[in-house]
Amino acid sequence: MFRPANFRQAAKALGQPTRKALTTSFFRPLSSTAPLYRKEDDKSKKDPLLTATTNAPKGTLEAEGQYARTDENVKIEYPDDEHMPRSPVVQGRGGMHFKRTLADFSLENKVTLVTGGARGLGLAMAQAIVASGSDLAIVDLNKQEAEEQAKKLVEQFQKENPGLEADQIPSVTAHYSDVSDPESVDTAISEVILKHGKIDHLVTSAGFAENFDAVSYPYDRIKKLWGVNVDGTYLFAIGVAKHLLERKAPGSMVMIGSMSGSITNVPQPQFPYNASKAAVRHLAASLAVEWAGHDIRVNCISPGYMLTALTRKILEENRELRDKWISLIPVGKMGAPEDLMGAVTFLLSDASRYITGADLRVDGGYTLT
């Protein structure tokens, strides 16, 4: 703390009047800042806790800081359709409601398009949308699987809601699209409008992740990943927005990002995926501002580690990777696809009418630590 008495004593020792000393610059020769820093440096060299963080030999994983680094030995390639595990329809998540809830959560009289809705997270969210009363268009690269799942969703809805009239059962259709191809996207959107008469909501769930270290990641696969994750999200958002603007109708879009758009996952290296999901998150924010005046809301859901059928298969073959993932999640467990059901229904519905440009992280607290 600065003391005037100390200042006067220093000035007197130099033979300088106090008033004159106020306009001179003798602070530097009197400063003890440099010696203090040198003492701190010497101290840090003797502190085992401080030195431990810099002692890890380069290229060594079994050393300090190992759990905060990527491991180039983790390589996981996204499987083709032939080797893709099937996703089951969730049981017991819909049905008639015997407890009162806000009517604003209802999606009745709406039509929702879900990309990548034939499996995984997309399928679980599609089921939540149907259970909430919306008609549904599943758009997927695998049309046959989309058709099978569309049929199962209707059957499950009827099982959970017995005694409904035919016009009370949501219409669920399946459509093909390569989400990275503009012409294919336009064709799919046109087919959905022809089949359902309109589109009110959009969920862009089509996407995939792979694990290669940055140096050895095949460039053609990087382009494919970005084409699906980023271009596919953009193309469907623009296509549906044009339709809404022509109708002068309100709409709601939910883009599926990832916690990886905000953090760097460890130990698996996946820089293109992380960057692509960061792009999706900011795309949602940017379009939310641009379309706010047209009553079109755009939000983002960023899931954490979710136990999809594919993730289960990967972790069954990599138990050590599973344990590392779970050890970094504050709630101590991975999420299930159905954990996104409430989130997507909320953001699509009028229950979130004043929310746009938001990023809702469903990650068990992973990004908080």
Short mmCIF file of C-alpha atoms in Angstrom, two decimals:
data_model
loop_
_atom_site.label_atom_id
_atom_site.label_comp_id
_atom_site.label_asym_id
_atom_site.label_seq_id
_atom_site.Cartn_x
_atom_site.Cartn_y
_atom_site.Cartn_z
CA MET A 1 0.00 0.00 0.00
CA PHE A 2 1.34 3.49 -0.87
CA ARG A 3 2.16 5.62 2.21
CA PRO A 4 2.89 9.41 1.96
CA ALA A 5 5.32 9.21 4.89
CA ASN A 6 7.44 6.65 3.05
CA PHE A 7 7.41 8.82 -0.03
CA ARG A 8 8.65 11.89 1.93
CA GLN A 9 11.42 9.86 3.56
CA ALA A 10 12.61 8.61 0.19
CA ALA A 11 12.58 12.12 -1.24
CA LYS A 12 14.49 13.49 1.74
CA ALA A 13 17.15 10.81 1.41
CA LEU A 14 17.78 11.90 -2.14
CA GLY A 15 18.11 15.52 -1.10
CA GLN A 16 15.10 16.49 -3.22
CA PRO A 17 12.27 18.76 -2.04
CA THR A 18 9.08 16.83 -1.61
CA ARG A 19 7.10 19.06 -3.99
CA LYS A 20 9.76 18.70 -6.68
CA ALA A 21 9.89 14.98 -6.15
CA LEU A 22 6.29 14.77 -7.23
CA THR A 23 7.26 15.83 -10.74
CA THR A 24 10.34 13.65 -11.09
CA SER A 25 10.59 10.00 -12.07
CA PHE A 26 12.77 8.44 -9.39
CA PHE A 27 10.32 5.55 -8.95
CA ARG A 28 12.23 3.16 -11.23
CA PRO A 29 15.59 3.12 -9.35
CA LEU A 30 13.70 2.68 -6.05
CA SER A 31 11.41 -0.08 -7.40
CA SER A 32 11.78 -3.56 -6.02
CA THR A 33 9.54 -5.18 -8.65
CA ALA A 34 12.25 -7.04 -10.55
CA PRO A 35 13.84 -8.68 -7.50
CA LEU A 36 10.40 -9.81 -6.35
CA TYR A 37 9.77 -11.55 -9.69
CA ARG A 38 13.13 -13.24 -9.51
CA LYS A 39 12.32 -14.53 -6.04
CA GLU A 40 8.98 -15.89 -7.26
CA ASP A 41 10.73 -17.62 -10.18
CA ASP A 42 13.21 -19.23 -7.80
CA LYS A 43 10.37 -20.32 -5.55
CA SER A 44 8.43 -21.89 -8.42
CA LYS A 45 11.45 -23.96 -9.42
CA LYS A 46 11.43 -25.58 -5.98
CA ASP A 47 7.65 -26.11 -5.79
CA PRO A 48 6.87 -29.72 -6.86
CA LEU A 49 3.25 -28.86 -7.67
CA LEU A 50 4.27 -26.04 -10.02
CA THR A 51 7.11 -27.90 -11.69
CA ALA A 52 5.07 -31.07 -12.17
CA THR A 53 2.93 -29.43 -14.84
CA THR A 54 5.96 -28.78 -17.03
CA ASN A 55 7.85 -32.02 -16.51
CA ALA A 56 5.87 -34.20 -18.89
CA PRO A 57 8.19 -35.47 -21.65
CA LYS A 58 7.00 -34.61 -25.13
CA GLY A 59 5.14 -37.45 -26.79
CA THR A 60 4.46 -39.19 -23.47
CA LEU A 61 0.85 -39.81 -22.48
CA GLU A 62 1.47 -41.37 -19.07
CA ALA A 63 2.48 -38.10 -17.45
CA GLU A 64 1.05 -34.99 -15.87
CA GLY A 65 -1.82 -33.42 -17.80
CA GLN A 66 -2.53 -36.62 -19.74
CA TYR A 67 -6.30 -36.42 -19.30
CA ALA A 68 -6.44 -32.91 -20.81
CA ARG A 69 -4.80 -33.94 -24.10
CA THR A 70 -5.93 -35.69 -27.23
CA ASP A 71 -4.51 -39.10 -28.04
CA GLU A 72 -3.64 -39.64 -31.69
CA ASN A 73 -3.99 -43.39 -31.21
CA VAL A 74 -7.78 -43.01 -30.96
CA LYS A 75 -9.08 -43.41 -34.51
CA ILE A 76 -12.78 -44.01 -35.14
CA GLU A 77 -14.22 -43.82 -38.65
CA TYR A 78 -17.94 -43.24 -39.16
CA PRO A 79 -19.45 -46.53 -40.44
CA ASP A 80 -21.39 -46.94 -43.67
CA ASP A 81 -25.10 -47.83 -43.60
CA GLU A 82 -24.39 -51.55 -43.84
CA HIS A 83 -22.57 -51.51 -40.49
CA MET A 84 -24.72 -48.88 -38.77
CA PRO A 85 -26.58 -50.23 -35.71
CA ARG A 86 -30.34 -49.69 -35.75
CA SER A 87 -32.04 -47.29 -33.34
CA PRO A 88 -35.18 -48.48 -31.51
CA VAL A 89 -38.27 -46.35 -31.00
CA VAL A 90 -38.42 -45.25 -27.36
CA GLN A 91 -41.12 -46.97 -25.30
CA GLY A 92 -43.47 -45.23 -22.90
CA ARG A 93 -42.49 -41.62 -23.55
CA GLY A 94 -45.70 -40.39 -25.14
CA GLY A 95 -49.32 -41.11 -24.41
CA MET A 96 -52.26 -39.24 -23.01
CA HIS A 97 -51.47 -36.70 -20.31
CA PHE A 98 -53.25 -37.04 -16.97
CA LYS A 99 -51.26 -34.25 -15.34
CA ARG A 100 -51.82 -30.68 -16.35
CA THR A 101 -49.09 -28.84 -18.21
CA LEU A 102 -48.81 -25.65 -20.24
CA ALA A 103 -50.80 -25.73 -23.45
CA ASP A 104 -47.95 -23.79 -25.06
CA PHE A 105 -45.89 -26.97 -25.18
CA SER A 106 -48.29 -28.50 -27.70
CA LEU A 107 -47.22 -28.83 -31.35
CA GLU A 108 -50.69 -29.66 -32.63
CA ASN A 109 -51.61 -28.45 -36.13
CA LYS A 110 -47.94 -28.04 -37.00
CA VAL A 111 -45.72 -29.78 -39.53
CA THR A 112 -42.12 -30.46 -38.51
CA LEU A 113 -39.26 -31.57 -40.78
CA VAL A 114 -36.42 -33.48 -39.10
CA THR A 115 -33.22 -34.24 -41.00
CA GLY A 116 -31.36 -37.37 -39.94
CA GLY A 117 -34.56 -38.53 -38.27
CA ALA A 118 -34.29 -42.23 -39.06
CA ARG A 119 -31.91 -43.08 -36.24
CA GLY A 120 -30.08 -41.87 -33.15
CA LEU A 121 -30.82 -38.49 -31.65
CA GLY A 122 -32.90 -37.47 -34.65
CA LEU A 123 -35.27 -40.40 -34.17
CA ALA A 124 -35.76 -39.69 -30.45
CA MET A 125 -36.53 -36.04 -31.13
CA ALA A 126 -38.85 -37.01 -33.99
CA GLN A 127 -40.79 -39.22 -31.60
CA ALA A 128 -41.11 -36.37 -29.09
CA ILE A 129 -42.45 -34.14 -31.86
CA VAL A 130 -45.08 -36.72 -32.85
CA ALA A 131 -46.04 -37.30 -29.20
CA SER A 132 -46.57 -33.55 -28.88
CA GLY A 133 -49.10 -33.58 -31.71
CA SER A 134 -47.14 -32.43 -34.75
CA ASP A 135 -47.23 -34.04 -38.16
CA LEU A 136 -43.74 -35.16 -39.13
CA ALA A 137 -41.53 -35.47 -42.19
CA ILE A 138 -38.43 -37.61 -41.64
CA VAL A 139 -35.69 -36.71 -44.11
CA ASP A 140 -32.76 -39.10 -44.27
CA LEU A 141 -30.08 -40.45 -46.59
CA ASN A 142 -31.49 -43.93 -45.95
CA LYS A 143 -35.09 -43.65 -47.14
CA GLN A 144 -35.92 -47.29 -46.48
CA GLU A 145 -34.99 -46.99 -42.81
CA ALA A 146 -36.85 -43.68 -42.64
CA GLU A 147 -40.00 -45.39 -43.97
CA GLU A 148 -39.69 -48.20 -41.42
CA GLN A 149 -39.24 -45.77 -38.56
CA ALA A 150 -42.13 -43.58 -39.76
CA LYS A 151 -44.40 -46.62 -39.55
CA LYS A 152 -43.13 -47.54 -36.08
CA LEU A 153 -43.64 -44.00 -34.78
CA VAL A 154 -47.27 -44.05 -35.83
CA GLU A 155 -47.78 -47.51 -34.33
CA GLN A 156 -46.22 -46.41 -31.04
CA PHE A 157 -48.36 -43.26 -30.97
CA GLN A 158 -51.53 -45.31 -31.49
CA LYS A 159 -50.49 -47.76 -28.77
CA GLU A 160 -49.96 -44.92 -26.31
CA ASN A 161 -53.14 -43.10 -27.35
CA PRO A 162 -55.86 -45.75 -27.83
CA GLY A 163 -59.29 -44.83 -29.12
CA LEU A 164 -58.27 -41.85 -31.26
CA GLU A 165 -60.02 -41.11 -34.52
CA ALA A 166 -58.01 -41.37 -37.76
CA ASP A 167 -57.83 -37.58 -38.13
CA GLN A 168 -56.34 -37.32 -34.63
CA ILE A 169 -53.32 -39.47 -35.50
CA PRO A 170 -50.30 -37.49 -36.71
CA SER A 171 -49.18 -37.99 -40.30
CA VAL A 172 -45.59 -39.22 -40.51
CA THR A 173 -43.83 -39.42 -43.89
CA ALA A 174 -40.35 -40.41 -45.06
CA HIS A 175 -38.23 -38.60 -47.64
CA TYR A 176 -34.77 -39.00 -49.14
CA SER A 177 -32.14 -36.28 -49.19
CA ASP A 178 -28.40 -35.87 -49.41
CA VAL A 179 -28.31 -32.85 -47.11
CA SER A 180 -25.02 -31.61 -48.59
CA ASP A 181 -26.49 -31.33 -52.11
CA PRO A 182 -28.56 -28.16 -52.80
CA GLU A 183 -30.71 -29.81 -55.48
CA SER A 184 -31.46 -32.81 -53.28
CA VAL A 185 -32.40 -30.48 -50.41
CA ASP A 186 -34.75 -28.41 -52.59
CA THR A 187 -36.40 -31.58 -53.90
CA ALA A 188 -36.96 -32.94 -50.39
CA ILE A 189 -38.46 -29.67 -49.14
CA SER A 190 -40.78 -29.51 -52.14
CA GLU A 191 -41.92 -33.10 -51.52
CA VAL A 192 -42.65 -32.39 -47.87
CA ILE A 193 -44.69 -29.30 -48.74
CA LEU A 194 -46.57 -31.27 -51.40
CA LYS A 195 -47.31 -34.07 -48.93
CA HIS A 196 -48.17 -31.98 -45.86
CA GLY A 197 -49.16 -28.66 -47.38
CA LYS A 198 -46.66 -26.65 -45.33
CA ILE A 199 -43.64 -26.70 -43.02
CA ASP A 200 -43.74 -24.88 -39.67
CA HIS A 201 -40.75 -26.26 -37.83
CA LEU A 202 -37.29 -27.58 -38.69
CA VAL A 203 -34.83 -29.74 -36.74
CA THR A 204 -31.43 -30.26 -38.40
CA SER A 205 -30.17 -33.46 -36.80
CA ALA A 206 -28.26 -34.92 -39.77
CA GLY A 207 -24.58 -35.07 -38.89
CA PHE A 208 -21.71 -37.35 -37.95
CA ALA A 209 -18.37 -37.40 -36.13
CA GLU A 210 -15.05 -39.13 -36.76
CA ASN A 211 -11.78 -39.36 -34.87
CA PHE A 212 -8.45 -38.81 -36.56
CA ASP A 213 -5.52 -36.69 -35.46
CA ALA A 214 -5.28 -33.45 -37.45
CA VAL A 215 -2.17 -34.41 -39.43
CA SER A 216 -3.52 -37.73 -40.73
CA TYR A 217 -7.21 -36.79 -41.16
CA PRO A 218 -8.13 -37.56 -44.82
CA TYR A 219 -9.08 -34.28 -46.49
CA ASP A 220 -11.89 -35.82 -48.54
CA ARG A 221 -13.51 -37.00 -45.30
CA ILE A 222 -13.15 -33.54 -43.77
CA LYS A 223 -15.04 -32.09 -46.74
CA LYS A 224 -17.73 -34.75 -46.41
CA LEU A 225 -18.14 -34.07 -42.70
CA TRP A 226 -18.45 -30.33 -43.24
CA GLY A 227 -20.83 -30.91 -46.14
CA VAL A 228 -23.25 -32.82 -43.92
CA ASN A 229 -22.83 -30.99 -40.60
CA VAL A 230 -22.55 -27.38 -41.81
CA ASP A 231 -23.80 -27.19 -45.41
CA GLY A 232 -26.72 -29.51 -44.65
CA THR A 233 -27.81 -27.35 -41.73
CA TYR A 234 -27.50 -24.16 -43.76
CA LEU A 235 -29.27 -25.47 -46.86
CA PHE A 236 -32.32 -26.77 -45.00
CA ALA A 237 -32.55 -23.64 -42.86
CA ILE A 238 -32.51 -21.41 -45.94
CA GLY A 239 -34.99 -23.62 -47.81
CA VAL A 240 -37.50 -23.71 -44.97
CA ALA A 241 -37.04 -19.98 -44.27
CA LYS A 242 -37.91 -19.16 -47.89
CA HIS A 243 -41.10 -21.19 -47.53
CA LEU A 244 -42.04 -19.41 -44.28
CA LEU A 245 -41.30 -15.97 -45.76
CA GLU A 246 -43.47 -16.72 -48.79
CA ARG A 247 -46.31 -17.77 -46.49
CA LYS A 248 -45.61 -14.82 -44.17
CA ALA A 249 -45.90 -17.38 -41.40
CA PRO A 250 -44.04 -17.70 -38.08
CA GLY A 251 -41.68 -20.63 -37.62
CA SER A 252 -39.21 -22.23 -35.26
CA MET A 253 -35.96 -23.99 -36.07
CA VAL A 254 -33.70 -26.06 -33.83
CA MET A 255 -30.18 -26.78 -35.06
CA ILE A 256 -28.38 -29.66 -33.42
CA GLY A 257 -24.93 -28.56 -32.41
CA SER A 258 -22.76 -30.21 -29.78
CA MET A 259 -20.89 -29.39 -26.62
CA SER A 260 -17.90 -29.93 -28.93
CA GLY A 261 -18.73 -26.56 -30.48
CA SER A 262 -17.68 -24.94 -27.20
CA ILE A 263 -14.94 -27.22 -25.87
CA THR A 264 -12.22 -29.53 -27.17
CA ASN A 265 -12.99 -33.17 -26.42
CA VAL A 266 -10.38 -35.47 -24.93
CA PRO A 267 -8.84 -37.94 -25.43
CA GLN A 268 -10.21 -38.49 -28.94
CA PRO A 269 -8.97 -36.00 -31.60
CA GLN A 270 -11.81 -34.61 -33.75
CA PHE A 271 -10.99 -31.07 -34.81
CA PRO A 272 -13.21 -30.94 -37.96
CA TYR A 273 -16.26 -32.09 -35.99
CA ASN A 274 -15.61 -29.58 -33.20
CA ALA A 275 -15.19 -26.75 -35.68
CA SER A 276 -18.29 -27.79 -37.64
CA LYS A 277 -20.46 -27.72 -34.52
CA ALA A 278 -19.07 -24.33 -33.53
CA ALA A 279 -20.17 -23.19 -36.98
CA VAL A 280 -23.67 -24.62 -36.45
CA ARG A 281 -23.97 -22.85 -33.10
CA HIS A 282 -23.01 -19.48 -34.56
CA LEU A 283 -25.10 -20.07 -37.67
CA ALA A 284 -28.14 -20.41 -35.39
CA ALA A 285 -27.27 -17.19 -33.58
CA SER A 286 -26.70 -15.26 -36.81
CA LEU A 287 -29.89 -16.44 -38.51
CA ALA A 288 -31.86 -15.79 -35.32
CA VAL A 289 -30.97 -12.11 -35.56
CA GLU A 290 -31.53 -11.92 -39.31
CA TRP A 291 -34.99 -13.53 -39.20
CA ALA A 292 -36.22 -12.14 -35.87
CA GLY A 293 -38.27 -9.47 -37.64
CA HIS A 294 -40.10 -12.19 -39.57
CA ASP A 295 -41.09 -14.11 -36.41
CA ILE A 296 -38.81 -17.00 -37.29
CA ARG A 297 -36.95 -18.25 -34.23
CA VAL A 298 -33.67 -20.17 -34.54
CA ASN A 299 -32.11 -21.94 -31.57
CA CYS A 300 -29.45 -24.58 -31.00
CA ILE A 301 -29.30 -27.69 -28.83
CA SER A 302 -25.78 -28.83 -27.91
CA PRO A 303 -25.85 -32.41 -26.60
CA GLY A 304 -23.03 -33.91 -24.59
CA TYR A 305 -22.08 -37.58 -24.70
CA MET A 306 -25.26 -39.44 -25.65
CA LEU A 307 -25.72 -43.22 -25.68
CA THR A 308 -27.05 -43.71 -29.19
CA ALA A 309 -26.92 -47.18 -30.72
CA LEU A 310 -23.71 -46.20 -32.53
CA THR A 311 -22.08 -44.73 -29.41
CA ARG A 312 -22.92 -47.89 -27.47
CA LYS A 313 -21.23 -50.00 -30.13
CA ILE A 314 -18.10 -47.82 -30.09
CA LEU A 315 -17.81 -47.79 -26.29
CA GLU A 316 -18.38 -51.53 -25.98
CA GLU A 317 -15.23 -51.90 -28.06
CA ASN A 318 -13.38 -49.12 -26.16
CA ARG A 319 -14.08 -49.54 -22.44
CA GLU A 320 -11.16 -47.32 -21.45
CA LEU A 321 -12.53 -44.50 -23.61
CA ARG A 322 -15.95 -44.93 -21.96
CA ASP A 323 -14.45 -44.63 -18.48
CA LYS A 324 -12.53 -41.48 -19.40
CA TRP A 325 -15.64 -39.85 -20.84
CA ILE A 326 -17.78 -40.60 -17.79
CA SER A 327 -15.06 -39.43 -15.39
CA LEU A 328 -15.30 -35.94 -16.93
CA ILE A 329 -19.10 -35.61 -16.64
CA PRO A 330 -20.19 -33.94 -13.36
CA VAL A 331 -23.46 -35.92 -13.12
CA GLY A 332 -21.43 -39.11 -13.48
CA LYS A 333 -23.22 -40.70 -16.43
CA MET A 334 -23.85 -40.30 -20.13
CA GLY A 335 -27.12 -39.03 -21.53
CA ALA A 336 -29.80 -41.00 -23.36
CA PRO A 337 -31.34 -39.85 -26.67
CA GLU A 338 -34.69 -39.37 -24.92
CA ASP A 339 -33.06 -36.71 -22.73
CA LEU A 340 -33.40 -34.42 -25.75
CA MET A 341 -37.15 -34.95 -26.09
CA GLY A 342 -38.17 -32.20 -23.71
CA ALA A 343 -35.51 -29.80 -24.95
CA VAL A 344 -36.54 -29.97 -28.61
CA THR A 345 -40.27 -29.77 -27.80
CA PHE A 346 -39.66 -26.71 -25.64
CA LEU A 347 -37.62 -24.84 -28.25
CA LEU A 348 -39.99 -25.63 -31.11
CA SER A 349 -43.15 -24.74 -29.20
CA ASP A 350 -44.67 -21.46 -28.09
CA ALA A 351 -43.40 -22.22 -24.59
CA SER A 352 -40.13 -20.63 -25.77
CA ARG A 353 -41.70 -17.86 -27.85
CA TYR A 354 -39.28 -15.22 -26.49
CA ILE A 355 -36.17 -17.36 -26.91
CA THR A 356 -34.11 -17.13 -30.10
CA GLY A 357 -30.42 -17.51 -30.81
CA ALA A 358 -29.94 -19.56 -27.65
CA ASP A 359 -27.61 -22.53 -27.24
CA LEU A 360 -29.15 -25.07 -24.87
CA ARG A 361 -26.46 -27.45 -23.64
CA VAL A 362 -27.72 -30.88 -22.63
CA ASP A 363 -24.42 -32.32 -21.43
CA GLY A 364 -24.70 -33.34 -17.77
CA GLY A 365 -22.57 -30.35 -16.82
CA TYR A 366 -19.57 -31.38 -18.95
CA THR A 367 -18.86 -27.85 -20.23
CA LEU A 368 -18.98 -26.37 -16.71
CA THR A 369 -15.66 -27.81 -15.59
#
